Coordinates of C-alpha atoms in Angstrom, one line a residue:
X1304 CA -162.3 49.1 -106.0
X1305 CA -159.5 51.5 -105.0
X1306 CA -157.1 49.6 -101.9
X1307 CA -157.8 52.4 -100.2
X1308 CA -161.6 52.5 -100.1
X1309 CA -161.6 48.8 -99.7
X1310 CA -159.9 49.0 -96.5
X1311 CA -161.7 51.8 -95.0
X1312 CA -165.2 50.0 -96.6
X1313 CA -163.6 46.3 -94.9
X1314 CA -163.0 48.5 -91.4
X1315 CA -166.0 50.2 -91.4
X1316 CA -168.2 46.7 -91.6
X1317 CA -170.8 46.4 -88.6
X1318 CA -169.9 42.7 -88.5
X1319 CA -166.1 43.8 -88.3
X1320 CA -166.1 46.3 -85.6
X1321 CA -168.3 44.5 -83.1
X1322 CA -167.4 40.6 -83.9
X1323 CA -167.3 38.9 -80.4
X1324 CA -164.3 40.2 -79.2
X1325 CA -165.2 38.7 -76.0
X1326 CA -165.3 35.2 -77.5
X1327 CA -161.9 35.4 -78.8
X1328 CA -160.6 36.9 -75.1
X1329 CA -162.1 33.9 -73.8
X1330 CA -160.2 31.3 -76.3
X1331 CA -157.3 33.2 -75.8
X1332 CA -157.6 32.6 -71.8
X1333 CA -158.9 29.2 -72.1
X1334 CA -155.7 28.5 -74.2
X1335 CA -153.5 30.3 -72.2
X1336 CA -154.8 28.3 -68.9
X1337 CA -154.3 24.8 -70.8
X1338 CA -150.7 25.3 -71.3
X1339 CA -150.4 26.9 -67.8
X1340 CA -152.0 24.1 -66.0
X1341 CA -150.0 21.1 -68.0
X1342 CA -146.6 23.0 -67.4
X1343 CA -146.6 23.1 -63.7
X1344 CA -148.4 19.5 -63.6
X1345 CA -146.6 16.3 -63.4
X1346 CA -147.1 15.5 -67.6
X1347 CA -144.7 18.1 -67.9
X1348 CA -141.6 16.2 -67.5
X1349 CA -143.3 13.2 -69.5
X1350 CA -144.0 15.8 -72.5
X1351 CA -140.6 17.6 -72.5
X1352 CA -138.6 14.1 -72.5
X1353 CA -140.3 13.0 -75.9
X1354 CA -138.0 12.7 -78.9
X1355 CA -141.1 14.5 -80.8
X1356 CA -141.1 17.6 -78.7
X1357 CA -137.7 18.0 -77.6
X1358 CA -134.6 17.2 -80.0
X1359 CA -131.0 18.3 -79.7
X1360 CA -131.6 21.5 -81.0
X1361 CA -134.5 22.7 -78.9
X1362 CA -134.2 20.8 -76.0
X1363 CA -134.2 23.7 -72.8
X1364 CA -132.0 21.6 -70.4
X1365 CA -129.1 22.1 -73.2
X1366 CA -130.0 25.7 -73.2
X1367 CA -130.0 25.7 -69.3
X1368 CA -126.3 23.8 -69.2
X1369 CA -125.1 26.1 -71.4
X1370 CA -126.5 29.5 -69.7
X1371 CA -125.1 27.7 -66.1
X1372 CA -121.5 27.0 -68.3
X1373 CA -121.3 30.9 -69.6
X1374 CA -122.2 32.1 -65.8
X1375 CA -119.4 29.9 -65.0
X1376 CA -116.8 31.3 -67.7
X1377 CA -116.5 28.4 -69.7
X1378 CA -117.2 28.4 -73.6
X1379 CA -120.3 26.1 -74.0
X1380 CA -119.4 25.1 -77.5
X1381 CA -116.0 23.5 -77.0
X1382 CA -117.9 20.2 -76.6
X1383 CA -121.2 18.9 -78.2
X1384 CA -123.8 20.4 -76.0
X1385 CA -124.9 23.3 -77.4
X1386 CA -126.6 24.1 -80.4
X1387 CA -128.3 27.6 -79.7
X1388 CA -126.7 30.5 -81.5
X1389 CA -124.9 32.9 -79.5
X1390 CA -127.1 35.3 -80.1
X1391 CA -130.4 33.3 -79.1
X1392 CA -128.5 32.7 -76.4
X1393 CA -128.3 35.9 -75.1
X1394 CA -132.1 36.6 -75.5
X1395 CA -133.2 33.6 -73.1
X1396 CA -130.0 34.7 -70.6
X1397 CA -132.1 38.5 -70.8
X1398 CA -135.2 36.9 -70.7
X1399 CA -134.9 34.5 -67.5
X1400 CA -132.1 36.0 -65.3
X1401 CA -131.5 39.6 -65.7
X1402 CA -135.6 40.3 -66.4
X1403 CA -135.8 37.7 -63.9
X1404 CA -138.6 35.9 -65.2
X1405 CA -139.9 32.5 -64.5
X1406 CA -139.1 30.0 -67.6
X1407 CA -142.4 28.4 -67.6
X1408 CA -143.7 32.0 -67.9
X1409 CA -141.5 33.0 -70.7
X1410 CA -142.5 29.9 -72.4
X1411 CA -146.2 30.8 -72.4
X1412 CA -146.1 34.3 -72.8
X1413 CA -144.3 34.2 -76.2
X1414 CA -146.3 31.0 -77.2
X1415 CA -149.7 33.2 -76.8
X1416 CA -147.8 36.2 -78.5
X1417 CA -147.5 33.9 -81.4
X1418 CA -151.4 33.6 -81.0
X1419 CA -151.9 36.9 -81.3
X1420 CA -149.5 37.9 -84.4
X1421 CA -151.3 34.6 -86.2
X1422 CA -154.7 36.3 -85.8
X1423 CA -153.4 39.1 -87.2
X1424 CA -151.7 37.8 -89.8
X1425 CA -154.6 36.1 -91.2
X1426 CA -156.7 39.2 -90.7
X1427 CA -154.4 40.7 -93.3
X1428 CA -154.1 38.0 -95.6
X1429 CA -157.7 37.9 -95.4
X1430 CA -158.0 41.9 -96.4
X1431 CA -155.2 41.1 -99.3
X1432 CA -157.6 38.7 -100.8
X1433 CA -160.7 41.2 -100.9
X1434 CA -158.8 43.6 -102.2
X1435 CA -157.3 41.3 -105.0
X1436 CA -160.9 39.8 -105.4
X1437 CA -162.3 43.5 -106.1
X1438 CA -159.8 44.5 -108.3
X1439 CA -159.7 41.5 -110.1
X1440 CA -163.9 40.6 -110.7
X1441 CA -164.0 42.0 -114.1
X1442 CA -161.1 39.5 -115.2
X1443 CA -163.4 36.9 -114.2
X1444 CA -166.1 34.3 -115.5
X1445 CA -169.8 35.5 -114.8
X1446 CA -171.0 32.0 -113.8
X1447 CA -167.9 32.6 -111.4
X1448 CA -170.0 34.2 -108.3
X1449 CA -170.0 30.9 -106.3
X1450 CA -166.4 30.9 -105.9
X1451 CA -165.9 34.2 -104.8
X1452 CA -164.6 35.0 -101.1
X1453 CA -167.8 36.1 -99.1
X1454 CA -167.7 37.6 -95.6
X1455 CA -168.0 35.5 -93.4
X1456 CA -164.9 33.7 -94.7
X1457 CA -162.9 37.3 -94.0
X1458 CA -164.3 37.0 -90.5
X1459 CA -163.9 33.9 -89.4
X1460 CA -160.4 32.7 -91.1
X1461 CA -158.6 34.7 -88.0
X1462 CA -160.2 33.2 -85.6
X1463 CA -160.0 30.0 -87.0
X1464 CA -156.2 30.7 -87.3
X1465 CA -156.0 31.1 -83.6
X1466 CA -158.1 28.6 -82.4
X1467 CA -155.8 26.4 -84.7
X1468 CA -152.7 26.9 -82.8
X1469 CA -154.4 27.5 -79.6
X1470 CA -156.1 24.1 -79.1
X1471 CA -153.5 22.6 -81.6
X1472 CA -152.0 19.4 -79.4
X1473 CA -148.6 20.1 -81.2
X1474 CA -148.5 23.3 -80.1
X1475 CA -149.7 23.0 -76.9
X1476 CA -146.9 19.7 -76.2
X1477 CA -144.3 22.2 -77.8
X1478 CA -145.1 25.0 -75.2
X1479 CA -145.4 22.6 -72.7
X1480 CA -142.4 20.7 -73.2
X1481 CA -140.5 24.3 -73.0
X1482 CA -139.0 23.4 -76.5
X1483 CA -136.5 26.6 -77.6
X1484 CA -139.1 26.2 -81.0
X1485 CA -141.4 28.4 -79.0
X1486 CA -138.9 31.6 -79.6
X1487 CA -138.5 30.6 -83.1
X1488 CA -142.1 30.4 -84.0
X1489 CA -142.7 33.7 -82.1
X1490 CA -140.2 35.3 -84.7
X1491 CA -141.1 33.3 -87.6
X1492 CA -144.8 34.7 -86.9
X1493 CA -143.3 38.1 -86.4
X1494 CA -141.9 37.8 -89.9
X1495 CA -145.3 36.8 -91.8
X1496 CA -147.1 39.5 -89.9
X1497 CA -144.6 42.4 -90.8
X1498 CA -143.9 41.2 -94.6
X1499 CA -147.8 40.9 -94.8
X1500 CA -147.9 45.1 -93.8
X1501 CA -145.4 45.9 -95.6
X1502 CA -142.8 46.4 -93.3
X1503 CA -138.9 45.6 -94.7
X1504 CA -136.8 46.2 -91.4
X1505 CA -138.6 44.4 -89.3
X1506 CA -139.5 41.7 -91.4
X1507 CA -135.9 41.3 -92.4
X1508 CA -134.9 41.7 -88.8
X1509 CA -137.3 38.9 -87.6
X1510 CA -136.4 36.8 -90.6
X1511 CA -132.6 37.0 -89.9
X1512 CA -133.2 36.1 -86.0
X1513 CA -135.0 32.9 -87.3
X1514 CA -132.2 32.0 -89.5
X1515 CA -129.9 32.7 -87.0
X1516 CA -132.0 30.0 -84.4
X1517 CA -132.0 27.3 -86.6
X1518 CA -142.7 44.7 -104.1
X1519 CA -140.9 46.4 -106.7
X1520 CA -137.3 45.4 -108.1
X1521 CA -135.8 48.3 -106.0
X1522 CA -138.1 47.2 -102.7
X1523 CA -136.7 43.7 -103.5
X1524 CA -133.3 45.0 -103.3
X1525 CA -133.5 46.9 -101.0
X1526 CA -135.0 44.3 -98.5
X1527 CA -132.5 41.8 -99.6
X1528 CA -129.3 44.5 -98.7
X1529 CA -131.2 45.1 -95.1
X1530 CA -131.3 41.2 -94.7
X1531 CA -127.7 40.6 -95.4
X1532 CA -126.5 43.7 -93.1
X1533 CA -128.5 42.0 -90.2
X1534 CA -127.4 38.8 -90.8
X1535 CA -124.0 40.4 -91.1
X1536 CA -124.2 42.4 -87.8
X1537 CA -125.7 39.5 -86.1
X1538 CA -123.0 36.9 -87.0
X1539 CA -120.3 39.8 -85.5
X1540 CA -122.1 39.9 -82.3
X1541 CA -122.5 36.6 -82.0
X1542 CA -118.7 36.4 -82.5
X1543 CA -117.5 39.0 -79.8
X1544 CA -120.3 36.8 -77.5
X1545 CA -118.7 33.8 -77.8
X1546 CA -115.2 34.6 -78.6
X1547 CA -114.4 33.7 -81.4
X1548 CA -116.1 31.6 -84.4
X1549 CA -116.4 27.9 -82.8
X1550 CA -120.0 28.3 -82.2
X1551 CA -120.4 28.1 -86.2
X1552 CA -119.7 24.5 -86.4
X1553 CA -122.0 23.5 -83.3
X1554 CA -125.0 25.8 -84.5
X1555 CA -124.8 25.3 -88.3
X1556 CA -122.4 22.4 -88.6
X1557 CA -124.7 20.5 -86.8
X1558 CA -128.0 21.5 -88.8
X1559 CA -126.3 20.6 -92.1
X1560 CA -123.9 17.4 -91.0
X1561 CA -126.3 15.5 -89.1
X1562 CA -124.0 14.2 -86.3
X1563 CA -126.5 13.6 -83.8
X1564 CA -128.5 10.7 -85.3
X1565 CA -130.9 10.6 -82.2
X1566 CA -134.2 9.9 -83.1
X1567 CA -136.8 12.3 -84.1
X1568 CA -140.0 12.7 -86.6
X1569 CA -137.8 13.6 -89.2
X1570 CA -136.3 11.3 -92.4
X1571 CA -132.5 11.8 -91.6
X1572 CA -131.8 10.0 -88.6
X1573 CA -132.7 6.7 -89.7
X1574 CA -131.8 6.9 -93.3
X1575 CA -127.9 8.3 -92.1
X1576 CA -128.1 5.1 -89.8
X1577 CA -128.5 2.2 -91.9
X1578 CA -126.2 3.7 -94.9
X1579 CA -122.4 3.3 -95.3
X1580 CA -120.1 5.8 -93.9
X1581 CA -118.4 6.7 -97.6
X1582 CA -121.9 7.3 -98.9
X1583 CA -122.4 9.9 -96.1
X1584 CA -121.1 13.2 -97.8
X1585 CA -123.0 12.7 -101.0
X1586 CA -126.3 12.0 -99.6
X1587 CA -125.8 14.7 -97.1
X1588 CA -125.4 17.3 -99.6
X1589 CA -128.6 15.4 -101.3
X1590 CA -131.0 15.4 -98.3
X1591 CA -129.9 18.9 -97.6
X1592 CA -130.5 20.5 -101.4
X1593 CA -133.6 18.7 -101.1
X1594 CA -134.7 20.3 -97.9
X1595 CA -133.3 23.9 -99.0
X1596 CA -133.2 25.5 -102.2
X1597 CA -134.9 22.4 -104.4
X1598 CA -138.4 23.2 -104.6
X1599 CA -138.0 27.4 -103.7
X1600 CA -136.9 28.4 -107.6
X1601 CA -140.4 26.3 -109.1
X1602 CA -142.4 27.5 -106.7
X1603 CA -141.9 31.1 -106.4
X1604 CA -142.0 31.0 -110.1
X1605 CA -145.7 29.4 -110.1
X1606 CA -147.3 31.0 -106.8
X1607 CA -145.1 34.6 -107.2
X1608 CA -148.8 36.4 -107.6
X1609 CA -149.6 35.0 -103.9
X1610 CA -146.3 35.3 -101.3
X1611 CA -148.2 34.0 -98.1
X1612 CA -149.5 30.9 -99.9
X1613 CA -145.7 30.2 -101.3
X1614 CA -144.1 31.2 -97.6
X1615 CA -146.7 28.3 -96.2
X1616 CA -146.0 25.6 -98.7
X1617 CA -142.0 26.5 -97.8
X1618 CA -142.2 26.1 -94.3
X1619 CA -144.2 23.4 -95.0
X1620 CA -141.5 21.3 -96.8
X1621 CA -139.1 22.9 -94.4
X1622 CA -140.9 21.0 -91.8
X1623 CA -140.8 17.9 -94.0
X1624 CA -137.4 18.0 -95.0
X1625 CA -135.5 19.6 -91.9
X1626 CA -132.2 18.1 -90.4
X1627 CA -134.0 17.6 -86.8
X1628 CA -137.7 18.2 -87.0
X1629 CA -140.4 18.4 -84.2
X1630 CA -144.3 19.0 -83.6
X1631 CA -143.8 22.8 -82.6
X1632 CA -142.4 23.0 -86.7
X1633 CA -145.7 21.0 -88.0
X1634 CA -148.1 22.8 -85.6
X1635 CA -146.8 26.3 -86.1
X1636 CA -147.9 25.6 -89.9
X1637 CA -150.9 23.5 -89.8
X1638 CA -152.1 26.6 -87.6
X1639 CA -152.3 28.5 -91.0
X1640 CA -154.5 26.5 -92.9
X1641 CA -157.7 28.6 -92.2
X1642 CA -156.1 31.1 -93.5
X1643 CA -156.7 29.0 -96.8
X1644 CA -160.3 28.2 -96.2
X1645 CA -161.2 29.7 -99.8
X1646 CA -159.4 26.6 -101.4
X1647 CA -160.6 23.9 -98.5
X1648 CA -163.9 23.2 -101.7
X1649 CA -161.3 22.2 -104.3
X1650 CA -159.2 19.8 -102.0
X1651 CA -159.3 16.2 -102.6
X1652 CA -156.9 14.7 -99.8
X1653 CA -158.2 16.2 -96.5
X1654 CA -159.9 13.1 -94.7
X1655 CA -156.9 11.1 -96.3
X1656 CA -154.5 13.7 -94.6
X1657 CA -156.5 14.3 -91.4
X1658 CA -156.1 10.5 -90.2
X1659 CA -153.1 9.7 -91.3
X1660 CA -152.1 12.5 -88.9
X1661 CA -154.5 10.9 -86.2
X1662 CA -152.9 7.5 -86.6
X1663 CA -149.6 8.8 -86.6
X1664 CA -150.1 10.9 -83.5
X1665 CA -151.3 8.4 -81.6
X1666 CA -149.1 5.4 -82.5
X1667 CA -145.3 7.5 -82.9
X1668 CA -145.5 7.2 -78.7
X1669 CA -146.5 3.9 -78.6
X1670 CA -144.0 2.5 -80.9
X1671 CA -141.1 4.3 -79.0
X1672 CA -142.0 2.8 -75.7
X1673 CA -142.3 -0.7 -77.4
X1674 CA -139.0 0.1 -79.2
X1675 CA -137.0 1.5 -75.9
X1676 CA -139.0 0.5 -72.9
X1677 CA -140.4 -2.8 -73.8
X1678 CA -138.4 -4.6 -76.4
X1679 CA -141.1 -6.2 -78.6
X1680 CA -140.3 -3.6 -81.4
X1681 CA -137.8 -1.6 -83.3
X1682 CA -136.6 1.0 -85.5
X1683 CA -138.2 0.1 -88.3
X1684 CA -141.1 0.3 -86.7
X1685 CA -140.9 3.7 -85.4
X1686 CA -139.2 4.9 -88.9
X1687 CA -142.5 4.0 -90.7
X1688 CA -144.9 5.8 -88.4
X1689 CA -143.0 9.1 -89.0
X1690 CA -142.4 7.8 -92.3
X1691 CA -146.2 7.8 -93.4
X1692 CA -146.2 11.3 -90.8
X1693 CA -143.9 12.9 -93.7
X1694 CA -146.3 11.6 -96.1
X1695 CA -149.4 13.0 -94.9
X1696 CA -147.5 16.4 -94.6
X1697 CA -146.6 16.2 -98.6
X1698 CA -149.5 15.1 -99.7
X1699 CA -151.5 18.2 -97.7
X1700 CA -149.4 20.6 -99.2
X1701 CA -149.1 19.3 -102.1
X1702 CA -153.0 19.4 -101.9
X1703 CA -153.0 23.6 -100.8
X1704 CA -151.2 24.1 -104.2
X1705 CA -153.1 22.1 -106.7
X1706 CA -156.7 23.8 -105.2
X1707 CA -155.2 27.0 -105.4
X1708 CA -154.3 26.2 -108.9
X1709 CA -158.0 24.8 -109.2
X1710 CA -159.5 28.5 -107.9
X1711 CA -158.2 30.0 -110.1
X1712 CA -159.1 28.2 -113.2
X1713 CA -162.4 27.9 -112.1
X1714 CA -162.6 32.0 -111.7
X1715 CA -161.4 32.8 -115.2
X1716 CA -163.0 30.1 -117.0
X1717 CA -166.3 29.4 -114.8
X1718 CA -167.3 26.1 -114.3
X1719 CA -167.4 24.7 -117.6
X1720 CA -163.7 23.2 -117.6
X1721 CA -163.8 23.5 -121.4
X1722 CA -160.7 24.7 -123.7
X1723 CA -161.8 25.2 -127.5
X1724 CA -164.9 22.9 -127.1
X1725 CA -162.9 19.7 -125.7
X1726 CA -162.9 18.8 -122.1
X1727 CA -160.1 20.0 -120.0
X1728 CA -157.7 18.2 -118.0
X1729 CA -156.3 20.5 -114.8
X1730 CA -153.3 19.1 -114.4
X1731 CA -150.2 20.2 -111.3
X1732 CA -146.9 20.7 -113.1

């Protein structure tokens, strides 16, 4: 089927014009009012102090220091305080004192606008795979049928998306905690949304504003030359904000050197710890090949036929891997899972994954105030929980892949997982 007449015949559904749009209104305002009512509570202070929510690079009272500094004259990044690119910077000086509005606000209203991008991100997705699934059903097995995408799995994969990050405890402690991550998922969804319709400038745009916080050959080129001139024209105004280039070693200096070994849900800070200081430049530049450009060259070779699924499984070790890691970076992609729901049959680790994560959760807290407040514990402690946290996160994406892998086998070959007569072996390379 034609993309064209499989959009207008995916549109046209009854079950698609008229599915409960009131239902999802209501999650959205039931969502909305959680965050609402936790931020101007008492827990909000207890929230925003955790080393999980708020960490040297997201943390909003370094962003308010260094807005009160620059209303002052002074350059915020002669000393250590800031890490918040100039030009971020400018966006939350707009944003709370010439727009004038409230900070809690700002926090929620771009936490649900990321709410809103995810639904319809996954709506797309969700139309990409019928589309691919119709033009593709005469490649596949005819014992295949059982494996195919049915409707309601178009349907409900949005709203499953939203409810995910909605009512996703991450999320709603990363909102509430007014962590800076809240911008940077709102421009990170902004990205998946726009590449996912097709659209170069503003993906790129998007793209380059998350980089700066923390699909033919010539489209490829093309969006490439429009992501450097951003970045480029970015990086000059963030110069002529500041005054010069020092803000390059606090942003990105920090991100890559680690200075800051302050304790987060991350691997670095306790690794960079315990190890000698003339080991520190090699297994800097270890940890940080590992948490960049390792795994992107393999994968985008393997998944290249399916760019959401590889952009997931990167932010994914992203999240893993990242100098200074917190829940808003996990939750953000743990809220795109449904979008996956096709491959949830052919995973093998999901209870394993799901209480890990519920084990973690609940004892990363406790072991902190045992560690810090009480003195029956320590580091080591602490260090396995997010340890085992990392764990969980690599073996569910680990998990995504191989199903996918496991999909599509099963489509071309049916369920008889023969090759020439002999039983086959599917195996994750």
């Amino acid at each position: 089927m034609p993309a064209e007449k499989s959009e207008k015949y995916v549109e046209n559904r009854p079950e698609q014009r008229c599915y409960k749009t009131g239902t999802i209104l209501l999650m959205y305002t039931v969502g909305a009012s959680i965050r609402y009512w936790l931020i101007f509570s008492r827990y909000q202070s207890i929230i925003g102090n955790h080393i999980e929510v708020s960490t040297p690079l997201n943390s909003w009272k370094r962003v308010s220091e260094g807005l009160y500094l620059q209303s002052k004259g002074i350059n915020p990044y002669e000393g250590d305080l800031l890490h918040e690119a100039p030009v971020t910077m400018l966006l939350y000086r707009t944003l709370t004192q010439s727009l004038k509005l409230p900070v809690e606000i700002t926090f929620l209203i771009f936490d649900i606008g990321t709410a809103v991008l995810l639904y319809f991100i996954a709506r797309r997705y969700m139309f990409q795979l019928f589309v691919q699934q119709e033009e593709s059903k005469e490649e596949y097995s005819e014992d295949s049928k059982e494996f195919l995408l049915a409707g309601p799995d178009f349907l409900n994969s949005p709203v499953f998306v939203a409810a995910a990050f909605l009512f996703n405890p991450y999320m709603v402690f990363n909102c509430v905690g007014l962590s800076t991550t809240v911008f940077h998922n709102f421009f990170l969804a902004l990205f998946l949304c726009s590449m996912l319709y097709g659209s170069i400038l503003l993906s790129t745009v998007s793209l380059a504003f998350c980089t700066m916080m923390s699909l033919s050959k010539i489209r490829a080129f093309v969006t490439v030359g429009v992501f450097i001139l951003v970045m480029v024209s970015l990086k000059y105004i963030s110069t002529v904000l500041s005054n010069g280039d020092a803000f390059i070693k606090n942003v990105y200096g920090f991100i890559l050197t680690v200075p800051d070994l302050q304790p987060n849900i991350g691997l670095f800070w306790y690794f960079f710890t315990e190890m000698f200081d003339h080991f520190r430049d090699l297994f800097i530049c270890s940890f940080q090949i590992n948490a960049t450009i390792l795994y992107l060259i393999p994968l985008s070779i393997k998944f290249r036929n399916d760019p959401f699924l590889l952009t997931t499984a990167v932010l994914f070790l992203i999240s893993v891997f990242k100098s200074y890691p917190c829940l808003g970076d996990v939750g953000f992609v743990l809220s795109l899972l449904p979008c996956f729901i096709h491959l949830f049959n052919y995973s093998q680790q999901g209870f394993l994954v799901g209480v890990i994560f519920l084990i973690t959760t609940a004892l990363g807290p406790i072991l902190w105030h045992l560690w810090i407040y009480s003195n029956s514990a320590n580091a080591n402690f602490y260090f396995g929980v997010t340890l085992a946290f990392a764990i969980a996160q690599i073996f569910l994406v680990t998990d995504i892949l191989f199903a996918y892998l496991k999909r599509e086998f099963c489509l071309k070959n049916g369920k008889d997982r023969k090759i020439d007569g002999k039983d086959a072996l599917l195996i994750l390379e």
